[in-house]
Amino acid sequence: MTHQVPMLINGEMVQSQSTHWIPVTNPATQDVIAQVPCATPAEVDQAVSVAKAAFQTWKEVPVSERARLMLRYQALLKEHHDELATILSSETGKTFEDAKGDVWRGIEVVEHACNIASLSMGETVENVARKVDCYSYTQPLGVCVGITPFNFPAMIPLWMFPMAIACGNTFVLKPSEQDPLTPMRLAELFQEAGAPAGLLQVIHGTKDVVNQLLVHPDTPAISFVGSVAVGEHIYKTGTDHMKRVQAFAGAKNHMVIMPDAQKSHVINNLVGASVGAAGQRCMAISVAVFVGESRQWIPELRDALAKVRPGAWNDPEAGYGPLINPQAKQRVLDFIQEGKDAGAECLLDGSVCQVEGFPNGNWVGPTFFTQVTRDMSIYREEIFGPVLIALEVDTLEEAIALINENPYGNGTSIFTASGAAARKYQHEIQVGQVGINVPVPVPLPFFSFTGWRKSFYGDQHAYGKQAVRFYTETKTVTARWFEDDIASGPNMTIQLK
Ligand code: NAD
């Protein structure tokens, strides 16, 4: 019988009583590798109430003990790095090395969570009035919820629950139903690291489960990563129910190529940043903006893209793996067709793509369009596939205006030898994460992941200091200790000094 993915509730791996199960497939073969349940409403309630009860104990656990749990977890994740990457490859199709990167980027967040004591330090000011001191603490919120996408099944759950739990909260994770095996292994290792029962719950399902968590009276904070349409729904519904919400959404990331950049750097970096992971990265570069004479490099870029071929996870020569499912592949093929129909020039067409030995994989080859105009759907929409489009402008100012008009603001980069151009770009661009000669500028966890505009709804971003602000409430204390017991009469006005 196919493996039935359990849920983690109260420290136990339990089987759902659901009658609705979804197949988890290997995208290179379509083999069904597991069945994942859509948790019943009673199971969702149970997960939240267990987390709520565990919070009463966990919030009193000293910060150094919480940090030690994260230290043990970090060590276990490193020990199981290859095993996690193997599981991750089997359900996402990512190449093994790329899968290792997915896990590693998550481990780095756990390392960051080990610093929770320094990260939680509040502020103090002595003598805010005579003999009166003022200081602030951070205190946890309660049961925090995480809803995660398919494309980073290790990194993105690890953006969330380690930081939330290190802050003193408990957590309910609802990972993507498309690749739940990696998050389940992460959860098992968390238990093995010594996490008390009830700290982390993992439940499965789709929109009904998410919607129940979104309106639940005992879930004060919601972290979401996924597509724009769902992100907007999550943000609106969560905030309508008076919760704090951080919702990371889709993207259309541009790379600006100045004519003074070094051609080989541009081409090598652009190839990996655009079609790596089959373009299924929210920080993938999907638009190359050639400024002035740099447009002459387009034929060489096309040839470099043509050399990349997708393949199975354990093929060391494969540049990237398949799309996550046949619908995702069809969606990308539809965009390619729309681009052609709209008059863009398809210099490299990956629509028909076969990988030897894997006739059923969701393969799409590297695809490259020029002669693209801004009204075309291939420019306006997030394709989330190995499709790069090129636009040409004459000046840096035009490139900046173009990008600032695009509604998304997740990541961008500029390749140039000019400090002045780079400085102007970093200052004027309306995008939250900027790379200078760095194609995919994902910040390390001591910073925060700071998408802007349509790529993010909320105030406080993932990891870094902002995660601590998101997962805690600030309490400010104003304190006076009387040195004598002489009463001076009632105090009827605001004191000025
Ligand atoms: P998705 O929006 O389809 O799913 C994300 C999560 O939401 C899943 O857990 C899913 O079960 C749940 N969900 C799906 N439909 C829902 C609905 N109608 N109501 C409530 N919940 C629902 O996203 P995906 O396809 O798994 O992931 C790809 C998307 O995620 C891309 O758009 C990508 O850009 C984005 N992404 C963004 C970031 C970022 O940091 N900005 C990072 C990774 C991925």
Coordinates of C-alpha atoms and ligand atoms in Angstrom, one line a residue:
M1 CA 0.0 0.0 0.0
T2 CA 1.2 3.5 -0.7
H3 CA 2.7 5.4 2.2
Q4 CA 0.1 7.4 4.0
V5 CA 1.6 10.6 5.3
P6 CA 0.9 11.0 9.0
M7 CA 0.3 14.3 10.8
L8 CA 2.3 15.4 13.9
I9 CA 0.0 16.2 16.8
N10 CA 1.0 16.4 20.4
G11 CA 4.4 14.8 19.7
E12 CA 2.9 11.8 18.0
M13 CA 2.8 10.8 14.3
V14 CA -0.9 10.1 13.8
Q15 CA -3.0 8.9 10.9
S16 CA -5.8 11.2 9.7
Q17 CA -9.3 9.9 9.8
S18 CA -10.0 11.9 6.6
T19 CA -11.7 10.3 3.6
H20 CA -10.1 12.8 1.3
W21 CA -6.5 11.9 0.3
I22 CA -4.3 13.5 -2.3
P23 CA -1.5 11.6 -4.2
V24 CA 2.1 12.8 -3.8
T25 CA 3.9 12.1 -7.1
N26 CA 7.5 12.0 -8.3
P27 CA 7.4 14.7 -11.0
A28 CA 10.1 13.0 -13.0
T29 CA 8.0 9.8 -13.3
Q30 CA 4.4 10.4 -12.1
D31 CA 4.9 7.5 -9.7
V32 CA 2.7 8.0 -6.7
I33 CA 5.1 7.9 -3.7
A34 CA 2.6 8.7 -0.9
Q35 CA -0.9 9.8 -0.1
V36 CA -1.5 12.9 1.9
P37 CA -4.7 13.5 3.9
C38 CA -6.9 16.6 4.0
A39 CA -7.2 16.9 7.7
T40 CA -10.8 16.9 9.1
P41 CA -12.1 20.0 10.9
A42 CA -11.9 18.1 14.2
E43 CA -8.2 17.3 13.5
V44 CA -7.5 21.0 12.7
D45 CA -9.2 22.0 16.0
Q46 CA -7.2 19.4 17.9
A47 CA -3.9 20.6 16.4
V48 CA -4.7 24.2 17.5
S49 CA -5.9 23.2 21.0
V50 CA -2.9 21.0 21.7
A51 CA -0.6 23.9 20.6
K52 CA -2.6 26.3 22.8
A53 CA -2.1 24.1 25.8
A54 CA 1.6 23.5 25.1
F55 CA 2.0 27.3 24.9
Q56 CA 1.2 27.7 28.6
T57 CA 4.3 25.7 29.5
W58 CA 6.6 26.6 26.7
K59 CA 6.3 30.4 27.2
E60 CA 7.8 30.0 30.6
V61 CA 10.8 28.0 29.4
P62 CA 14.0 30.0 29.8
V63 CA 15.4 31.5 26.6
S64 CA 18.7 29.6 26.9
E65 CA 16.8 26.3 27.0
R66 CA 14.9 27.3 23.9
A67 CA 18.2 28.2 22.2
R68 CA 19.6 24.8 23.2
L69 CA 16.7 23.0 21.5
M70 CA 17.6 24.9 18.3
L71 CA 21.3 24.0 18.7
R72 CA 20.4 20.3 18.9
Y73 CA 18.0 20.7 16.0
Q74 CA 20.7 22.4 13.9
A75 CA 23.2 19.6 14.5
L76 CA 20.6 16.9 13.6
L77 CA 19.6 18.7 10.4
K78 CA 23.3 18.8 9.4
E79 CA 23.7 15.2 10.2
H80 CA 20.6 14.3 8.0
H81 CA 21.4 16.9 5.3
D82 CA 21.8 14.3 2.5
E83 CA 18.9 12.2 3.6
L84 CA 16.6 15.3 3.6
A85 CA 17.9 16.3 0.2
T86 CA 17.1 12.8 -1.2
I87 CA 13.5 13.0 0.1
L88 CA 13.2 16.5 -1.2
S89 CA 14.4 15.5 -4.6
S90 CA 12.0 12.6 -4.8
E91 CA 8.9 14.7 -4.3
T92 CA 10.0 17.9 -6.1
G93 CA 12.3 16.6 -8.8
K94 CA 15.0 19.1 -7.8
T95 CA 18.5 18.0 -8.6
F96 CA 20.3 16.6 -5.6
E97 CA 22.7 19.6 -5.3
D98 CA 19.9 22.0 -5.6
A99 CA 17.9 20.1 -3.0
K100 CA 20.9 20.3 -0.6
G101 CA 20.8 24.1 -1.1
D102 CA 17.1 24.1 -0.2
V103 CA 17.9 22.3 3.1
W104 CA 21.0 24.3 3.8
R105 CA 19.2 27.7 3.5
G106 CA 16.7 26.4 6.1
I107 CA 19.5 25.2 8.4
E108 CA 20.9 28.7 8.4
V109 CA 17.7 30.0 9.8
V110 CA 17.8 27.5 12.6
E111 CA 21.4 28.7 13.3
H112 CA 19.9 32.2 13.5
A113 CA 17.2 31.0 15.9
C114 CA 20.0 29.8 18.2
N115 CA 20.8 33.5 18.9
I116 CA 17.3 34.0 20.2
A117 CA 18.5 35.5 23.5
S118 CA 20.3 38.4 21.9
L119 CA 17.6 38.8 19.3
S120 CA 14.9 39.2 22.0
M121 CA 16.7 41.9 23.9
G122 CA 14.4 44.9 24.5
E123 CA 15.3 48.5 25.2
T124 CA 15.9 50.3 28.4
V125 CA 16.2 54.0 29.3
E126 CA 17.0 55.0 32.9
N127 CA 15.5 58.1 34.4
V128 CA 12.7 58.8 31.9
A129 CA 11.5 61.0 34.8
R130 CA 13.1 61.5 38.1
K131 CA 13.8 58.0 39.6
V132 CA 11.6 56.4 36.9
D133 CA 13.0 53.8 34.5
C134 CA 11.5 52.5 31.3
Y135 CA 12.2 49.1 29.7
S136 CA 10.6 46.8 27.2
Y137 CA 10.3 43.0 26.9
T138 CA 9.3 40.8 24.0
Q139 CA 6.7 38.2 24.8
P140 CA 5.4 35.4 22.6
L141 CA 1.9 35.5 21.0
G142 CA 0.5 32.0 21.3
V143 CA -0.3 29.6 18.5
C144 CA 1.4 30.7 15.2
V145 CA 0.4 29.2 11.9
G146 CA 2.6 28.6 8.8
I147 CA 1.2 27.8 5.3
T148 CA 4.0 27.0 2.9
P149 CA 4.4 26.5 -0.9
F150 CA 5.7 23.5 -2.9
N151 CA 8.9 25.1 -4.2
F152 CA 11.1 25.1 -1.1
P153 CA 9.7 22.4 1.2
A154 CA 12.6 22.5 3.6
M155 CA 13.7 26.2 3.5
I156 CA 10.3 27.8 3.9
P157 CA 8.9 25.8 6.8
L158 CA 12.3 26.4 8.4
W159 CA 11.9 30.2 7.8
M160 CA 8.9 29.9 10.1
F161 CA 8.6 27.4 13.0
P162 CA 12.1 27.6 14.4
M163 CA 11.9 31.4 14.8
A164 CA 8.4 31.3 16.1
I165 CA 9.1 28.5 18.6
A166 CA 12.5 30.1 19.7
C167 CA 10.4 33.2 20.5
G168 CA 8.3 31.1 22.9
N169 CA 5.3 30.4 20.7
T170 CA 3.9 27.0 19.6
F171 CA 3.2 26.3 16.0
V172 CA 0.8 24.6 13.5
L173 CA 2.4 24.0 10.1
K174 CA 0.3 23.3 7.0
P175 CA 2.9 22.4 4.3
S176 CA 2.1 22.2 0.6
E177 CA 0.1 19.1 -0.2
Q178 CA 2.4 18.6 -3.2
D179 CA 5.5 17.8 -1.2
P180 CA 4.7 17.0 2.4
L181 CA 7.4 14.3 3.0
T182 CA 10.3 16.8 3.5
P183 CA 8.4 18.9 6.1
M184 CA 7.4 15.7 7.9
R185 CA 11.0 14.5 8.1
L186 CA 11.9 18.0 9.4
A187 CA 9.2 17.7 12.0
E188 CA 10.4 14.2 13.1
L189 CA 13.9 15.5 13.5
F190 CA 12.6 18.4 15.6
Q191 CA 11.0 15.8 17.9
E192 CA 14.2 13.9 18.0
A193 CA 16.1 17.0 19.0
G194 CA 14.0 17.0 22.1
A195 CA 11.1 19.3 21.3
P196 CA 8.4 18.9 24.0
A197 CA 5.1 17.4 22.7
G198 CA 2.7 20.1 21.4
L199 CA 5.4 22.6 20.3
L200 CA 5.0 21.8 16.7
Q201 CA 2.0 20.4 14.9
V202 CA 2.0 19.5 11.3
I203 CA -1.4 19.0 9.6
H204 CA -2.1 18.5 5.9
G205 CA -4.7 19.6 3.4
T206 CA -5.6 22.4 1.1
K207 CA -7.8 25.5 1.2
D208 CA -10.4 24.2 3.6
V209 CA -7.8 23.5 6.2
V210 CA -6.1 26.8 5.6
N211 CA -9.4 28.7 5.8
Q212 CA -10.2 27.0 9.1
L213 CA -6.8 28.1 10.5
L214 CA -7.3 31.6 9.2
V215 CA -10.5 32.3 11.1
H216 CA -9.7 30.2 14.2
P217 CA -10.0 32.3 17.4
D218 CA -6.8 30.8 18.8
T219 CA -4.4 31.5 16.0
P220 CA -3.1 35.1 16.5
A221 CA -0.4 35.0 13.8
I222 CA -0.3 33.7 10.3
S223 CA 2.8 33.3 8.1
F224 CA 2.1 32.4 4.4
V225 CA 4.3 31.9 1.4
G226 CA 2.8 31.1 -2.0
S227 CA 1.1 32.7 -5.0
V228 CA -0.3 36.2 -5.3
A229 CA -4.0 35.2 -5.4
V230 CA -3.8 33.0 -2.4
G231 CA -1.5 35.5 -0.6
E232 CA -4.1 38.3 -1.0
H233 CA -6.9 36.0 0.3
I234 CA -4.8 35.0 3.3
Y235 CA -3.9 38.6 4.1
K236 CA -7.4 39.9 3.8
T237 CA -9.1 37.1 5.6
G238 CA -6.5 36.9 8.4
T239 CA -6.5 40.7 9.0
D240 CA -10.3 40.7 8.8
H241 CA -10.2 38.3 11.7
M242 CA -7.8 40.7 13.6
K243 CA -4.7 38.6 13.2
R244 CA -1.2 39.7 12.3
V245 CA -0.3 38.3 8.9
Q246 CA 2.8 38.1 6.8
A247 CA 2.1 36.9 3.3
F248 CA 5.0 36.4 0.8
A249 CA 3.7 36.1 -2.7
G250 CA 4.7 35.9 -6.4
A251 CA 7.3 37.7 -8.3
K252 CA 8.6 39.0 -11.6
N253 CA 12.3 39.7 -11.1
H254 CA 14.4 41.7 -13.5
M255 CA 18.1 41.7 -14.0
V256 CA 19.6 45.0 -15.5
I257 CA 22.6 44.4 -17.7
M258 CA 24.7 47.5 -18.2
P259 CA 27.0 47.7 -21.2
D260 CA 30.1 48.0 -18.9
A261 CA 29.4 44.7 -17.2
Q262 CA 31.6 41.7 -17.9
K263 CA 29.9 39.6 -20.5
S264 CA 30.9 36.2 -19.2
H265 CA 29.7 37.1 -15.7
V266 CA 26.4 38.2 -17.0
I267 CA 25.8 35.2 -19.1
N268 CA 26.9 32.6 -16.5
N269 CA 24.8 34.2 -13.8
L270 CA 21.8 34.8 -15.9
V271 CA 21.5 31.2 -17.1
G272 CA 21.5 29.8 -13.5
A273 CA 19.3 32.5 -12.1
S274 CA 16.6 32.1 -14.8
V275 CA 16.3 28.4 -15.5
G276 CA 17.8 26.9 -12.3
A277 CA 15.2 24.9 -10.4
A278 CA 13.2 25.0 -13.6
G279 CA 12.5 28.7 -12.8
Q280 CA 10.4 27.6 -9.8
R281 CA 12.0 30.1 -7.5
C282 CA 10.3 33.2 -6.2
M283 CA 13.7 35.0 -6.7
A284 CA 14.4 33.5 -10.1
I285 CA 15.3 36.1 -12.7
S286 CA 12.6 36.0 -15.4
V287 CA 13.3 39.3 -17.2
A288 CA 16.7 40.4 -18.5
V289 CA 16.8 44.1 -19.3
F290 CA 19.6 44.9 -21.7
V291 CA 20.8 48.5 -21.5
G292 CA 22.3 49.9 -24.7
E293 CA 25.0 47.9 -26.3
S294 CA 24.7 45.0 -23.9
R295 CA 21.9 43.8 -26.3
Q296 CA 24.7 42.4 -28.5
W297 CA 25.1 39.6 -26.0
I298 CA 21.7 38.2 -26.6
P299 CA 22.8 35.5 -29.2
E300 CA 25.5 34.3 -26.8
L301 CA 23.0 34.1 -24.0
R302 CA 20.7 32.1 -26.1
D303 CA 23.5 29.6 -26.9
A304 CA 24.4 29.3 -23.2
L305 CA 20.8 28.6 -22.3
A306 CA 20.5 26.1 -25.1
K307 CA 23.3 24.1 -23.5
V308 CA 21.4 23.5 -20.3
R309 CA 19.3 20.4 -20.2
P310 CA 16.8 19.2 -17.5
G311 CA 17.2 15.8 -16.0
A312 CA 16.5 13.5 -13.1
W313 CA 17.5 14.4 -9.6
N314 CA 20.5 12.0 -9.5
D315 CA 21.9 13.0 -12.9
P316 CA 24.9 15.2 -12.1
E317 CA 24.8 16.7 -15.6
A318 CA 21.2 17.9 -15.3
G319 CA 20.8 21.6 -15.0
Y320 CA 17.5 21.4 -13.3
G321 CA 14.5 19.0 -12.8
P322 CA 10.9 18.8 -14.0
L323 CA 8.0 21.1 -13.2
I324 CA 6.2 20.1 -10.1
N325 CA 3.1 18.6 -11.8
P326 CA 1.5 18.3 -15.3
Q327 CA -0.8 21.3 -14.7
A328 CA 2.2 23.5 -13.9
K329 CA 3.9 22.2 -17.1
Q330 CA 0.7 22.9 -19.1
R331 CA 0.5 26.4 -17.6
V332 CA 4.1 27.2 -18.7
L333 CA 3.4 25.7 -22.2
D334 CA 0.3 28.0 -22.4
F335 CA 2.4 31.0 -21.6
I336 CA 5.0 30.0 -24.3
Q337 CA 2.2 29.7 -26.8
E338 CA 0.7 33.1 -25.8
G339 CA 4.1 34.7 -26.2
K340 CA 4.5 33.4 -29.7
D341 CA 0.9 34.3 -30.6
A342 CA 1.4 37.9 -29.3
G343 CA 4.4 38.3 -31.6
A344 CA 7.4 37.8 -29.3
E345 CA 10.3 36.1 -30.9
C346 CA 11.1 32.7 -29.4
L347 CA 14.8 32.3 -29.8
L348 CA 14.8 29.1 -27.8
D349 CA 11.7 26.9 -27.4
G350 CA 11.7 24.3 -24.7
S351 CA 8.0 23.3 -25.2
V352 CA 8.9 19.9 -26.6
C353 CA 11.3 18.3 -24.3
Q354 CA 12.2 14.7 -23.6
V355 CA 14.5 13.3 -21.0
E356 CA 15.8 9.8 -21.8
G357 CA 14.5 7.2 -19.4
F358 CA 11.8 9.5 -18.0
P359 CA 9.1 9.7 -20.7
N360 CA 6.4 10.9 -18.2
G361 CA 8.3 13.7 -16.5
N362 CA 7.0 17.2 -16.5
W363 CA 9.9 18.5 -18.6
V364 CA 10.2 21.9 -20.1
G365 CA 13.4 22.9 -21.8
P366 CA 15.1 26.4 -21.4
T367 CA 13.0 28.9 -23.3
F368 CA 14.1 32.4 -24.3
F369 CA 12.0 35.2 -25.8
T370 CA 13.0 38.6 -27.3
Q371 CA 10.9 41.3 -28.9
V372 CA 8.7 41.3 -25.9
T373 CA 6.4 44.2 -25.1
R374 CA 5.1 45.2 -21.7
D375 CA 1.5 44.3 -22.5
M376 CA 2.2 40.7 -23.2
S377 CA 1.2 38.1 -20.7
I378 CA 4.7 36.6 -20.7
Y379 CA 5.9 39.9 -19.2
R380 CA 3.0 40.8 -17.0
E381 CA 2.5 37.4 -15.3
E382 CA 4.7 35.2 -13.2
I383 CA 5.3 32.2 -15.4
F384 CA 7.2 30.1 -12.8
G385 CA 9.0 28.0 -15.4
P386 CA 12.3 27.9 -17.2
V387 CA 11.4 30.9 -19.4
L388 CA 13.5 34.0 -19.7
I389 CA 12.4 37.1 -21.6
A390 CA 14.6 39.9 -22.7
L391 CA 13.7 43.6 -22.9
E392 CA 15.9 46.3 -24.4
V393 CA 16.2 49.9 -23.3
D394 CA 18.7 52.7 -24.0
T395 CA 19.4 54.0 -20.5
L396 CA 19.6 53.0 -16.9
E397 CA 16.8 55.6 -16.1
E398 CA 14.5 53.7 -18.5
A399 CA 15.4 50.4 -16.9
I400 CA 14.6 51.8 -13.5
A401 CA 11.3 53.3 -14.7
L402 CA 10.3 50.0 -16.3
I403 CA 10.9 47.9 -13.2
N404 CA 9.3 50.4 -10.9
E405 CA 6.1 50.3 -13.1
N406 CA 6.0 46.5 -12.7
P407 CA 3.7 45.6 -9.8
Y408 CA 6.0 43.0 -8.2
G409 CA 8.9 43.9 -6.0
N410 CA 10.6 40.7 -4.7
G411 CA 14.1 40.7 -6.1
T412 CA 16.2 42.4 -8.7
S413 CA 19.9 42.7 -9.7
I414 CA 22.1 44.9 -11.7
F415 CA 25.3 43.8 -13.4
T416 CA 27.7 46.7 -14.0
A417 CA 31.3 47.8 -13.4
S418 CA 30.1 51.3 -12.4
G419 CA 29.8 52.1 -8.7
A420 CA 27.7 55.2 -9.6
A421 CA 25.2 53.2 -11.7
A422 CA 25.0 50.5 -8.9
R423 CA 24.4 53.2 -6.3
K424 CA 21.7 54.9 -8.3
Y425 CA 20.0 51.6 -9.0
Q426 CA 20.0 50.5 -5.3
H427 CA 18.7 53.8 -4.3
E428 CA 15.9 54.3 -6.8
I429 CA 14.6 50.8 -7.5
Q430 CA 11.3 50.0 -5.8
V431 CA 12.2 46.4 -5.1
G432 CA 12.9 44.9 -1.7
Q433 CA 16.0 42.8 -2.4
V434 CA 18.7 44.1 -4.7
G435 CA 21.8 42.3 -6.0
I436 CA 24.8 44.2 -7.4
N437 CA 26.6 41.7 -9.6
V438 CA 24.7 39.1 -7.6
P439 CA 21.9 37.5 -9.5
V440 CA 19.7 36.1 -6.8
P441 CA 20.1 38.3 -3.7
V442 CA 18.4 36.2 -1.1
P443 CA 19.5 37.7 2.2
L444 CA 21.1 35.5 4.9
P445 CA 19.0 34.9 8.0
F446 CA 20.6 37.7 10.1
F447 CA 18.9 40.1 7.7
S448 CA 15.3 39.6 6.7
F449 CA 13.7 38.4 3.5
T450 CA 12.2 41.7 2.4
G451 CA 10.0 41.5 -0.7
W452 CA 7.9 44.6 -1.5
R453 CA 4.7 45.6 -3.2
K454 CA 2.7 42.8 -4.8
S455 CA 5.3 40.3 -3.6
F456 CA 4.6 40.8 0.1
Y457 CA 1.6 41.7 2.2
G458 CA 2.3 42.7 5.8
D459 CA 4.8 44.7 7.8
Q460 CA 7.3 42.4 9.4
H461 CA 9.2 40.0 7.1
A462 CA 10.7 36.5 7.5
Y463 CA 13.7 35.7 9.7
G464 CA 16.2 38.3 10.9
K465 CA 15.1 40.8 13.6
Q466 CA 11.8 41.3 11.8
A467 CA 10.8 37.7 12.5
V468 CA 11.2 38.3 16.2
R469 CA 9.0 41.4 16.0
F470 CA 6.4 39.4 14.0
Y471 CA 6.3 36.5 16.4
T472 CA 6.3 38.6 19.6
E473 CA 4.5 41.4 21.3
T474 CA 6.4 44.2 23.0
K475 CA 5.6 45.0 26.6
T476 CA 6.9 48.4 27.9
V477 CA 7.3 48.8 31.6
T478 CA 7.6 52.2 33.4
A479 CA 8.8 51.7 36.9
R480 CA 9.3 53.8 40.0
W481 CA 10.5 52.5 43.4
F482 CA 9.7 54.8 46.3
E483 CA 12.6 55.5 48.6
D484 CA 10.3 56.6 51.5
D485 CA 6.7 56.3 52.3
I486 CA 5.9 60.0 52.6
A487 CA 2.7 60.6 50.7
S488 CA 2.6 63.9 48.7
G489 CA -1.1 63.9 47.9
P490 CA -3.0 62.8 44.8
N491 CA -1.3 63.5 41.4
M492 CA -4.0 65.0 39.2
T493 CA -2.0 66.1 36.1
I494 CA 0.4 64.7 33.5
Q495 CA 3.9 65.1 35.1
L496 CA 6.2 67.2 33.0
K497 CA 9.5 66.1 34.6
Ligands
NAD1 P1 0.0 28.3 -3.8 O1 -0.4 29.6 -3.5 O2 -0.7 27.5 -4.8 O3 0.0 27.4 -2.4 C1 0.7 27.8 -1.2 C2 -0.1 27.3 0.0 O4 -1.4 27.8 0.0 C3 -0.2 25.7 0.0 O5 0.1 25.3 1.3 C4 -1.6 25.5 -0.5 O6 -2.1 24.3 0.0 C5 -2.4 26.7 0.0 N1 -3.5 27.1 -0.8 C6 -3.6 26.9 -2.2 N2 -4.8 27.4 -2.6 C7 -5.4 27.9 -1.5 C8 -6.6 28.6 -1.4 N3 -7.4 28.9 -2.4 N4 -6.9 29.0 -0.1 C9 -6.1 28.8 0.9 N5 -4.9 28.2 0.8 C10 -4.6 27.7 -0.4 O7 1.6 28.4 -4.2 P2 2.5 27.3 -4.7 O8 2.2 27.0 -6.2 O9 2.7 26.1 -3.8 O10 3.9 28.1 -4.7 C11 4.4 28.8 -5.8 C12 4.2 30.3 -5.5 O11 4.8 30.7 -4.3 C13 4.8 31.2 -6.6 O12 3.9 32.2 -6.9 C14 6.0 31.8 -5.9 O13 6.5 33.0 -6.4 C15 5.5 31.9 -4.5 N6 6.7 32.0 -3.6 C16 6.9 33.2 -3.1 C17 8.0 33.3 -2.2 C18 8.3 34.6 -1.6 O14 9.1 34.6 -0.6 N7 7.8 35.7 -2.0 C19 8.8 32.2 -1.9 C20 8.5 30.9 -2.5 C21 7.4 30.8 -3.3

